[in-house]
PDB file of C-alpha atoms and ligand atoms in Angstrom:
ATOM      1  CA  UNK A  10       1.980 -12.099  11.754  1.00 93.00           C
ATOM      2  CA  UNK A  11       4.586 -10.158  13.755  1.00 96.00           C
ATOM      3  CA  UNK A  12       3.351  -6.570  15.243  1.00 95.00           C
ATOM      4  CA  UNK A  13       5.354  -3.819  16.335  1.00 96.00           C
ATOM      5  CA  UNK A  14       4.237  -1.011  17.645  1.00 95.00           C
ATOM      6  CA  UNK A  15       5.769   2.387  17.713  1.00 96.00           C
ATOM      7  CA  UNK A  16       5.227   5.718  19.682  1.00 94.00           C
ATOM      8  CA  UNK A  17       4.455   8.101  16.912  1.00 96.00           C
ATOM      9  CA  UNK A  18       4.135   8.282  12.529  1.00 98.00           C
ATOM     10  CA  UNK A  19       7.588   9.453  12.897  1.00 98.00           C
ATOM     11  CA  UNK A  20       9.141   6.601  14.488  1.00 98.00           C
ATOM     12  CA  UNK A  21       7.009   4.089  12.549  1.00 98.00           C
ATOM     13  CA  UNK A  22       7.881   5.490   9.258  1.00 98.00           C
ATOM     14  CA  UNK A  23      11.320   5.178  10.383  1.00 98.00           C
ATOM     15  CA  UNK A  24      10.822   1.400  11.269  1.00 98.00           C
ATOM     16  CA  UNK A  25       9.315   0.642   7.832  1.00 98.00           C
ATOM     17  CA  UNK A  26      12.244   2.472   6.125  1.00 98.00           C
ATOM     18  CA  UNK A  27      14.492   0.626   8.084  1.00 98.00           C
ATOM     19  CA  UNK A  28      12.786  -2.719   6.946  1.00 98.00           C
ATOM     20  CA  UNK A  29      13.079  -1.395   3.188  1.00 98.00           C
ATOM     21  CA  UNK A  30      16.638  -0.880   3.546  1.00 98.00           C
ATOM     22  CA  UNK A  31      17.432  -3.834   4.977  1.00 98.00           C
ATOM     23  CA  UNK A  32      15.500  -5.386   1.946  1.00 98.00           C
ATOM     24  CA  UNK A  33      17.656  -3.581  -0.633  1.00 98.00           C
ATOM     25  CA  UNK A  34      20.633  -4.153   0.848  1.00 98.00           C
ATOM     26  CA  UNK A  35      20.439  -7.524   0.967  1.00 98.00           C
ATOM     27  CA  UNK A  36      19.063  -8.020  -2.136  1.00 98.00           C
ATOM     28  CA  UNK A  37      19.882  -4.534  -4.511  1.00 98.00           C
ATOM     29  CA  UNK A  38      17.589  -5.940  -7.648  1.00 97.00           C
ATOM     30  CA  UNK A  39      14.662  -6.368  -5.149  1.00 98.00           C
ATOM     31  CA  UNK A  40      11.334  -5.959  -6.339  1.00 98.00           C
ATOM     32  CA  UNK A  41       8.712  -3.586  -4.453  1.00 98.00           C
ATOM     33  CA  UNK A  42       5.317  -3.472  -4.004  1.00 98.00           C
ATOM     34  CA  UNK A  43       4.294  -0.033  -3.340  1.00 98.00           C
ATOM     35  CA  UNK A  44       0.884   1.802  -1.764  1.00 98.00           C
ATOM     36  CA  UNK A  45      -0.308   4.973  -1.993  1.00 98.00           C
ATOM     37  CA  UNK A  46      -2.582   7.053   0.657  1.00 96.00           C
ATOM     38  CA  UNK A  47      -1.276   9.287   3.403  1.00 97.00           C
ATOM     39  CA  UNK A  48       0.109   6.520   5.396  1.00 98.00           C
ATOM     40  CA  UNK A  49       3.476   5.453   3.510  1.00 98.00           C
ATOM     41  CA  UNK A  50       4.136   9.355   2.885  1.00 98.00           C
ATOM     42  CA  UNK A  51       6.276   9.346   5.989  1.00 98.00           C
ATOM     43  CA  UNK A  52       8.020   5.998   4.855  1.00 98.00           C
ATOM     44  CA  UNK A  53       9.143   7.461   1.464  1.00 99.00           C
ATOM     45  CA  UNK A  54      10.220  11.160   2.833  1.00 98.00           C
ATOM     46  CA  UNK A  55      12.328   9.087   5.246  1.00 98.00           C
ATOM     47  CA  UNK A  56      13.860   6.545   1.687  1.00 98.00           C
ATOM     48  CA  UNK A  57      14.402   9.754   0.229  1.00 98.00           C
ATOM     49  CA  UNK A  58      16.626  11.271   3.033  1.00 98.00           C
ATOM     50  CA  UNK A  59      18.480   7.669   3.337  1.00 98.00           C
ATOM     51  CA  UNK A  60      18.818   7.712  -0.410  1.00 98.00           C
ATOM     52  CA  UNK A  61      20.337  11.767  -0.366  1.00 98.00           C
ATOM     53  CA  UNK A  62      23.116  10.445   2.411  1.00 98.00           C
ATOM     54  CA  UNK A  63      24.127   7.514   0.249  1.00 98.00           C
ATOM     55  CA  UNK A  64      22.560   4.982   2.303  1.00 98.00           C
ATOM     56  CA  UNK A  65      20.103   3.259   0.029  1.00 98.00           C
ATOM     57  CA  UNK A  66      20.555   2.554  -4.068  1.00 98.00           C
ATOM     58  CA  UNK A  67      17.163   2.103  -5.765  1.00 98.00           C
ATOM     59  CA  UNK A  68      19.372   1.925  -9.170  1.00 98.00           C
ATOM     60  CA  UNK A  69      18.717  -1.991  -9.641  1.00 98.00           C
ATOM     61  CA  UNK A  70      15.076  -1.629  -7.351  1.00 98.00           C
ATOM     62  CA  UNK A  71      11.631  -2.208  -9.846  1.00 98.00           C
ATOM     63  CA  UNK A  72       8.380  -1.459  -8.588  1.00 98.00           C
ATOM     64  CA  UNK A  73       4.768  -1.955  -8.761  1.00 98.00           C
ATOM     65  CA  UNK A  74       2.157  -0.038  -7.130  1.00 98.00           C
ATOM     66  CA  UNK A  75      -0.745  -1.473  -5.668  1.00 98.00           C
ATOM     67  CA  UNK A  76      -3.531   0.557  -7.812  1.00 98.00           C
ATOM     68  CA  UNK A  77      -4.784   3.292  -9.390  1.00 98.00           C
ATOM     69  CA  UNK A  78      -8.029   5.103  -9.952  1.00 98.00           C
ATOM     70  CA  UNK A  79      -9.647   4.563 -13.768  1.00 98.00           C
ATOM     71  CA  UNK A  80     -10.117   5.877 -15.419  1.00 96.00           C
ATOM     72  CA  UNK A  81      -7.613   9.392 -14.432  1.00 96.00           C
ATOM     73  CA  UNK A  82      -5.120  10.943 -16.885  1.00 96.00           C
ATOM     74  CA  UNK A  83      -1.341  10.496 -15.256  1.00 97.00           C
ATOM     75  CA  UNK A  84      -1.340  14.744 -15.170  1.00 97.00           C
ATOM     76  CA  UNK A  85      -4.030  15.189 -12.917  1.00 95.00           C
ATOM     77  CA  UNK A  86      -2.264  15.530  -9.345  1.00 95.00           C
ATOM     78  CA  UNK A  87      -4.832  13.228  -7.546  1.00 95.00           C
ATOM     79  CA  UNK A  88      -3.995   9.924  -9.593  1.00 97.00           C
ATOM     80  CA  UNK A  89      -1.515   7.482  -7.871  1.00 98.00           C
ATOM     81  CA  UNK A  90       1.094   8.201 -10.773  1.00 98.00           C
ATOM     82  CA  UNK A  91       0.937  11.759 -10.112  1.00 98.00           C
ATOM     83  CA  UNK A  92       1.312  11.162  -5.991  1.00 98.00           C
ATOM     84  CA  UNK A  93       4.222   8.341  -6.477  1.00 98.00           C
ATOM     85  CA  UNK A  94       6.210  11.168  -8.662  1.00 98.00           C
ATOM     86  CA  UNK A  95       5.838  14.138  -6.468  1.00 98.00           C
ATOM     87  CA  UNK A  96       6.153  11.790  -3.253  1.00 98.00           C
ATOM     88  CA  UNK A  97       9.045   9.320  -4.221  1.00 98.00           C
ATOM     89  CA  UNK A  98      10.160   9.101  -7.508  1.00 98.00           C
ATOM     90  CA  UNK A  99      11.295  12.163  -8.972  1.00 98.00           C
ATOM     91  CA  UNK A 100      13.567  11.675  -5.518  1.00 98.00           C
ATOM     92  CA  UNK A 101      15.435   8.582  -5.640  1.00 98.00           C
ATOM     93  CA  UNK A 102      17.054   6.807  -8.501  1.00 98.00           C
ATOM     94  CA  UNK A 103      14.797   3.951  -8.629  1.00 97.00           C
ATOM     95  CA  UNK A 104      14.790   2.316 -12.430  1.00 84.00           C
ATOM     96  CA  UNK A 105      11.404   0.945 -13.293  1.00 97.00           C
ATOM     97  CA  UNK A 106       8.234   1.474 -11.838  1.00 98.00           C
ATOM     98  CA  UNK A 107       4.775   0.489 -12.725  1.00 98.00           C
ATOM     99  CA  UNK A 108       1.196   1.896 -12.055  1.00 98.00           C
ATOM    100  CA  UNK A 109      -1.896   0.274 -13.405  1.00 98.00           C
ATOM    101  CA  UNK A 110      -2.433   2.952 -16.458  1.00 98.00           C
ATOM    102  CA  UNK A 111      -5.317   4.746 -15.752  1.00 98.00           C
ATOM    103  CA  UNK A 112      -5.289   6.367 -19.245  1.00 98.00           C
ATOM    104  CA  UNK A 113      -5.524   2.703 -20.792  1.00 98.00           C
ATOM    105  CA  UNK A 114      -8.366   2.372 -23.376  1.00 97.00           C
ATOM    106  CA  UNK A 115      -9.583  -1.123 -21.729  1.00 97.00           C
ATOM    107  CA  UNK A 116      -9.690  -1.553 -18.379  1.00 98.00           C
ATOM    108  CA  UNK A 117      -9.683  -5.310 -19.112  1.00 98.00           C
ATOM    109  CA  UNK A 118      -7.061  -5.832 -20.796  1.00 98.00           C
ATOM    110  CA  UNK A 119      -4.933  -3.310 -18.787  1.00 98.00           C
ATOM    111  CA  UNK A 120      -5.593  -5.737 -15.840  1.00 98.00           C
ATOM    112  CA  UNK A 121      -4.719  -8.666 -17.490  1.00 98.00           C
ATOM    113  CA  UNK A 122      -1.253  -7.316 -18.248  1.00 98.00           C
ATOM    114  CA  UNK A 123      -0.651  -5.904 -15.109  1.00 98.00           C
ATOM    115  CA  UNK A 124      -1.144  -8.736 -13.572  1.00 98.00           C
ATOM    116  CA  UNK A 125       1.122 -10.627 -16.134  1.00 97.00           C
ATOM    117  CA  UNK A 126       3.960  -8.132 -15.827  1.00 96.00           C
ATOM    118  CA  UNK A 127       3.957  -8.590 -11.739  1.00 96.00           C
ATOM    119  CA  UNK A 128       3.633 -12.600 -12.495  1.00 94.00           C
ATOM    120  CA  UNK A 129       6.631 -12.332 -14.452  1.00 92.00           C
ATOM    121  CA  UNK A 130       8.615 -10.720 -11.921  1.00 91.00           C
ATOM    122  CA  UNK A 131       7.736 -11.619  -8.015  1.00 93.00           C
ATOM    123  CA  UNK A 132       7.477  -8.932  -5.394  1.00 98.00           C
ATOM    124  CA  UNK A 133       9.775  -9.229  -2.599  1.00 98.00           C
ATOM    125  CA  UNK A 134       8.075  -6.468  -0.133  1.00 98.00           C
ATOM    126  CA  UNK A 135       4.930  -5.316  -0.541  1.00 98.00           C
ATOM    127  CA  UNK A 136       3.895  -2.592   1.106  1.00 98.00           C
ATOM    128  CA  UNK A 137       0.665  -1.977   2.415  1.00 98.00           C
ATOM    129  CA  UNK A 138      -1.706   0.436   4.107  1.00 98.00           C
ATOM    130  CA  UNK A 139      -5.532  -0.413   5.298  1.00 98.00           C
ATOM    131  CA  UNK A 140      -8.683   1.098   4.808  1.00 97.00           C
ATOM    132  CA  UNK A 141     -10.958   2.185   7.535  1.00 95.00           C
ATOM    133  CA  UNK A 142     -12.844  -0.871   5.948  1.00 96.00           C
ATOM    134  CA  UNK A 143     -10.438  -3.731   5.616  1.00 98.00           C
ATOM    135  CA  UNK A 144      -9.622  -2.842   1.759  1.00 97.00           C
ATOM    136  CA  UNK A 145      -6.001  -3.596   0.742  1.00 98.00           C
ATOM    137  CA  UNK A 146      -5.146  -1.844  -2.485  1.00 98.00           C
ATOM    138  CA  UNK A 147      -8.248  -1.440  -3.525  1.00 97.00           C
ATOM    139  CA  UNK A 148     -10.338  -5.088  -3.016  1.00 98.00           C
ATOM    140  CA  UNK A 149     -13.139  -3.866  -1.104  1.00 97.00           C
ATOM    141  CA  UNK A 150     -15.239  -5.817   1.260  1.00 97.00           C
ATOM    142  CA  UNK A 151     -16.901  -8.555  -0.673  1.00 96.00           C
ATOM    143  CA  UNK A 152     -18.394 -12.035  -0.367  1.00 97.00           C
ATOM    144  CA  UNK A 153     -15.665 -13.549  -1.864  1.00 97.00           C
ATOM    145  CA  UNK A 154     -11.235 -12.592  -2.386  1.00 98.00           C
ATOM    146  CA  UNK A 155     -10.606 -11.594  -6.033  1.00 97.00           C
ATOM    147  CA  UNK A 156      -7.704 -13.079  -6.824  1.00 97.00           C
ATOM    148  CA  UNK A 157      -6.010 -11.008  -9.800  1.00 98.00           C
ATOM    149  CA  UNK A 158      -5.641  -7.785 -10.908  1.00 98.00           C
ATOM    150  CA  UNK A 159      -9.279  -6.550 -11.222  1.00 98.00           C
ATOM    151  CA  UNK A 160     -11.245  -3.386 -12.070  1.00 98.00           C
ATOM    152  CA  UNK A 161     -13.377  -2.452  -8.721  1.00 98.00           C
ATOM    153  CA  UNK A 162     -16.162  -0.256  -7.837  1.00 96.00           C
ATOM    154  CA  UNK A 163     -14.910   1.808  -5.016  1.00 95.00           C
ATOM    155  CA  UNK A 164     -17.174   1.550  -1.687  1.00 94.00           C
ATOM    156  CA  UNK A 165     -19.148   4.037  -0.730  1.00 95.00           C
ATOM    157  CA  UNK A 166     -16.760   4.581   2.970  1.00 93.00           C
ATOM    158  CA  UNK A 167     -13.618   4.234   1.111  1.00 93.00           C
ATOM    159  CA  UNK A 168     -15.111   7.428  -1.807  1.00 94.00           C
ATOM    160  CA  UNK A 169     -15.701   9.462   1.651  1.00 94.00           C
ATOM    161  CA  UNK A 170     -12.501   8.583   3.516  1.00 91.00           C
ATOM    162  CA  UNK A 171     -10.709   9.534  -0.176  1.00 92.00           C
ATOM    163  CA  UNK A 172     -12.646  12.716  -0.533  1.00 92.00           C
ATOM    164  CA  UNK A 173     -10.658  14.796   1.817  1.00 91.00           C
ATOM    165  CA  UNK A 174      -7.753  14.885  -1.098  1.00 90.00           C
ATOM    166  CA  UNK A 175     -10.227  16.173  -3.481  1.00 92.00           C
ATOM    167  CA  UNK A 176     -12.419  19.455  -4.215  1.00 91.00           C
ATOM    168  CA  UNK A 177     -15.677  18.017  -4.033  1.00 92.00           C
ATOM    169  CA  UNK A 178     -16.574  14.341  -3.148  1.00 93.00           C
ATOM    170  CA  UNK A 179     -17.991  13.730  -6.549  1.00 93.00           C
ATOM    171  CA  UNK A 180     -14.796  14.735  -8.458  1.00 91.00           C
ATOM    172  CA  UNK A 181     -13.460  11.387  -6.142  1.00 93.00           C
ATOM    173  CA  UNK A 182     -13.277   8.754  -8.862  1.00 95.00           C
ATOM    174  CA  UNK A 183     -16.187   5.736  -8.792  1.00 96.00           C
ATOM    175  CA  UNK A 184     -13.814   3.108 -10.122  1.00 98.00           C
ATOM    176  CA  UNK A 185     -10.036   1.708 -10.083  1.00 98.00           C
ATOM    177  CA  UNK A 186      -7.877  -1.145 -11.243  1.00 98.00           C
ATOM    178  CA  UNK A 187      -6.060  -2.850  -7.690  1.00 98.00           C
ATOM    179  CA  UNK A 188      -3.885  -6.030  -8.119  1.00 98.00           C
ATOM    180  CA  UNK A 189      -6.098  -8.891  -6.512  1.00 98.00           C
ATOM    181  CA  UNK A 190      -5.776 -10.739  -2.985  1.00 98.00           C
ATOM    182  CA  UNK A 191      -3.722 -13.578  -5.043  1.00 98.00           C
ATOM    183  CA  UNK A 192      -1.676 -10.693  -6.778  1.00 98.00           C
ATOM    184  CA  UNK A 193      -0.748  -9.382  -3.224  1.00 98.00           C
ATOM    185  CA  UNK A 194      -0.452 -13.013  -1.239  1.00 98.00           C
ATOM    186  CA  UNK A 195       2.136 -14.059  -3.915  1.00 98.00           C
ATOM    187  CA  UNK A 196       4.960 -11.109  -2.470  1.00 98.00           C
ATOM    188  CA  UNK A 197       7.347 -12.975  -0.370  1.00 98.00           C
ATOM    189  CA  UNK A 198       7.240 -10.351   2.442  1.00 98.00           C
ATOM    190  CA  UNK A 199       4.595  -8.229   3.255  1.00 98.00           C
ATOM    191  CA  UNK A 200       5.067  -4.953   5.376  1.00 98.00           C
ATOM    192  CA  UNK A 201       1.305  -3.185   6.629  1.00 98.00           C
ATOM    193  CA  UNK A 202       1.436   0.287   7.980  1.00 98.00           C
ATOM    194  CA  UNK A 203      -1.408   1.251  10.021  1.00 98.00           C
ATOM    195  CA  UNK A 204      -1.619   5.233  11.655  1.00 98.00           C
ATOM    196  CA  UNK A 205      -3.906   7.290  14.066  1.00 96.00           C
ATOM    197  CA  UNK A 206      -6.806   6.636  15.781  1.00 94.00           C
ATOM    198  CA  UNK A 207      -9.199   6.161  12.696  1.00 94.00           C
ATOM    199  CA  UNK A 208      -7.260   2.963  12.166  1.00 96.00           C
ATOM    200  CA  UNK A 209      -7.251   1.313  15.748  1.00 95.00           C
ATOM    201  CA  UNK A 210     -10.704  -0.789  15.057  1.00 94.00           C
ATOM    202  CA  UNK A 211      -9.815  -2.187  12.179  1.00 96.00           C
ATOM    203  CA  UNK A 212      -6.163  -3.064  13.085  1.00 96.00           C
ATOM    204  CA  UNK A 213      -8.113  -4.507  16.040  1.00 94.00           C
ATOM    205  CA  UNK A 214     -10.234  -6.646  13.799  1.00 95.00           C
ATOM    206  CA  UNK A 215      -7.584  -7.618  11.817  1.00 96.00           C
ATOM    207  CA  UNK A 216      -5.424  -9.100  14.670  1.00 94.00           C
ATOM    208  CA  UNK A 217      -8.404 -10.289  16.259  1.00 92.00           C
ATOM    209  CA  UNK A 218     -11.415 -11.151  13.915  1.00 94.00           C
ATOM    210  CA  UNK A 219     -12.045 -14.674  12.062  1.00 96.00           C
ATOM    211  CA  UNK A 220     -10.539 -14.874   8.303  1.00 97.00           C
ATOM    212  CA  UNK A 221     -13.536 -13.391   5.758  1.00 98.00           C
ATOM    213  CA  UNK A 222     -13.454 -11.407   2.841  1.00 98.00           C
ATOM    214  CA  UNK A 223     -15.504  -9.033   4.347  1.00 97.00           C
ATOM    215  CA  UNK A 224     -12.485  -7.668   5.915  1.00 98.00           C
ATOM    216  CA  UNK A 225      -9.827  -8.190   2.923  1.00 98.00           C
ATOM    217  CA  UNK A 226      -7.022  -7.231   5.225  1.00 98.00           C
ATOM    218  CA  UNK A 227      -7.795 -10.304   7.334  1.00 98.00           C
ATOM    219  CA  UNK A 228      -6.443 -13.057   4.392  1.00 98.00           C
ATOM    220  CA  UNK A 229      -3.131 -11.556   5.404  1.00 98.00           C
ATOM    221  CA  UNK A 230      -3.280 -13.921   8.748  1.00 97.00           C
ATOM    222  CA  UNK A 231      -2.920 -17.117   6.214  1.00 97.00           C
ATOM    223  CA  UNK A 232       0.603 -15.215   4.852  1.00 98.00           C
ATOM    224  CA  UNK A 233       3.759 -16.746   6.498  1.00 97.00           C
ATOM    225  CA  UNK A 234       6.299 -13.484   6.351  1.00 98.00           C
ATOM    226  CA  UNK A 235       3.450 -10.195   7.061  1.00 98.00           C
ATOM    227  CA  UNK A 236       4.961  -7.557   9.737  1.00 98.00           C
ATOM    228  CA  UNK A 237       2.518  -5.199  10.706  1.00 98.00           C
ATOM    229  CA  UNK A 238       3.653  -1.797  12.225  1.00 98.00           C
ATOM    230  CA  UNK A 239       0.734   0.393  13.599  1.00 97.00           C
ATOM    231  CA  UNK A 240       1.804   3.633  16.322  1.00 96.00           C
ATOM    232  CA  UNK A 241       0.463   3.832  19.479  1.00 94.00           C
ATOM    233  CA  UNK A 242      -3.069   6.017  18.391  1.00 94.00           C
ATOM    234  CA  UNK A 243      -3.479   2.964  15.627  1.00 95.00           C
ATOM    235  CA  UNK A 244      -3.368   0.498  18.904  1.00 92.00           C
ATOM    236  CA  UNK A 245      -5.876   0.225  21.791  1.00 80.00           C
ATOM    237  CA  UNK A 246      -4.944   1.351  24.818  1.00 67.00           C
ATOM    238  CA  UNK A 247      -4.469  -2.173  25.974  1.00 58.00           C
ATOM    239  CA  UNK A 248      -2.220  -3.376  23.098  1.00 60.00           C
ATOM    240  CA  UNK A 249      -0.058  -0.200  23.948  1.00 56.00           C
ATOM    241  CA  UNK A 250       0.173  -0.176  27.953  1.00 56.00           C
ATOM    242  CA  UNK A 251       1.707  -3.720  27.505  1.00 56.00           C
ATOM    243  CA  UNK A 252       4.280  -2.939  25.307  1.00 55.00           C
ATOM    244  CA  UNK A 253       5.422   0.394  27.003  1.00 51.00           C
TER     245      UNK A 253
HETATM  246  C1  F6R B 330      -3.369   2.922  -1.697  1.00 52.96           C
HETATM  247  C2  F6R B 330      -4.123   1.773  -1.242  1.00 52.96           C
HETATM  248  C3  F6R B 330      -5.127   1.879  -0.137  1.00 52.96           C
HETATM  249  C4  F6R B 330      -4.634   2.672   1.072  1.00 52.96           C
HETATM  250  C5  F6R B 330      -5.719   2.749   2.139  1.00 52.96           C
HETATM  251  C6  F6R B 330      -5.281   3.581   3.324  1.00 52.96           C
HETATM  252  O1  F6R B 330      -2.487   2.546  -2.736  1.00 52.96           O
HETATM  253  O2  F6R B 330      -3.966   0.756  -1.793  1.00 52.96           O
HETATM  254  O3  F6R B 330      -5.465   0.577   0.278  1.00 52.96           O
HETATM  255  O4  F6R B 330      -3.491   2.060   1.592  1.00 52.96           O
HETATM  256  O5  F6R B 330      -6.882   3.310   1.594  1.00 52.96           O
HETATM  257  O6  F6R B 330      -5.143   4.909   2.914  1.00 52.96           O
HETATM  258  P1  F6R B 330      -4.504   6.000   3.881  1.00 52.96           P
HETATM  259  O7  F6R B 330      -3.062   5.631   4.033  1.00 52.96           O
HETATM  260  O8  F6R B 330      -4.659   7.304   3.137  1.00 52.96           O
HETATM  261  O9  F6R B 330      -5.246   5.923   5.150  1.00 52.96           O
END
């Protein structure tokens, strides 16, 4: 697992931007895995302002999110389909992109094709944020790693941390559909973007803490290509003073 940590969101959206770029260019048909949440916002205003100066073509790029909430009509502006359009692709000229459907009549099978679809193609970077509570996507701390795209009872801590995009915390949705552990271990690079002080115990547990499925995000430690950019409020003071 390499680390690198940067002085501000700015700077580290810029690094993870770089990384896609470099991705695409050496590879134009590359296949993304893409997250949601505030933390990649930076990453994709910075692809869109590479992508208005002509440096970056999406044109042969696919993409697959990580998850979606279930079940949430594509028009209401906090499902993941609504954020990816507003954030990223009404912007660039990307040519497919998936979601989990969160308008799907069976959550079941809707998994099972997901997952199928993203079997059928391989993901070449997948990018990641981290919950407060280890969850990537959306597997949540459990005894045990799901391994394919599943339907999942938000926790608790991750319907709180969520309910600061919404109203009211009870219009935050109970359940979603997240591509599994397996699903995400399978992408042949992974990139995990970690911000602000909220995030600095966890991204300490992560680099730190034994391999459970309590903490999902640790599972990433057994993955042989994961960078993991955090900025300096995401790092402990000690992490930080050696590296400046
Ligand atoms: C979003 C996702 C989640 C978020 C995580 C962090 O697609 O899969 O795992 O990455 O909840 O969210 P933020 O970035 O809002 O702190």
């Amino acid at each position: 697992m390499r680390v690198l940590i940067e002085q501000s969101y700015e700077a580290l959206s810029r690094k993870a931007a770089q990384i896609v770029q470099e991705q695409i260019t050496a590879k134009p048909d590359s296949v993304l895995g893409l997250a949601t949440g505030s933390t990649p916002l930076g990453l994709y205003a910075e692809l869109i302002r590479l992508f208005k100066v002509g440096e970056i073509d999406f044109s042969k790029v696919v993409s697959y999110n990580l998850d979606e909430y279930f079940p949430i009509k594509k028009s209401n502006e906090q499902s993941y389909d609504f954020f990816m359009r507003k954030n990223f692709f009404d912007h660039v000229n990307i040519s497919k992109k998936f979601i989990p459907d969160g308008e799907a009549s069976n959550y079941s099978a809707e998994c099972a094709a997901y997952e199928k679809k993203i079997a059928d193609s391989e993901i070449d970077l997948q990018i990641l944020g981290i919950g407060n509570n280890g969850h990537i996507g959306f597997n949540e701390p459990s005894n045990f790693f799901e391994e394919k795209t599943h339907y999942v009872q938000l926790d608790e801590s991750t319907i709180q941390a969520n309910a600061r995009f919404f109203a009211h915390e009870s219009d935050v949705p109970r359940h979603a559909i997240t591509m599994g552990i397996g699903t995400i271990m399978r992408a042949k690079k992974i990139l995990l973007l970690a911000s602000g002080a909220t995030k600095a115990e966890i991204i300490h547990e992560l680099l730190n803490g034994k391999i459970s499925p309590k903490n999902p995000s640790s599972v990433l430690k057994l993955h042989r290509d994961v960078t993991v950019i955090i900025d300096r409020d995401a790092s402990l003071p000690f992490l930080f003073e050696e590296r400046f």
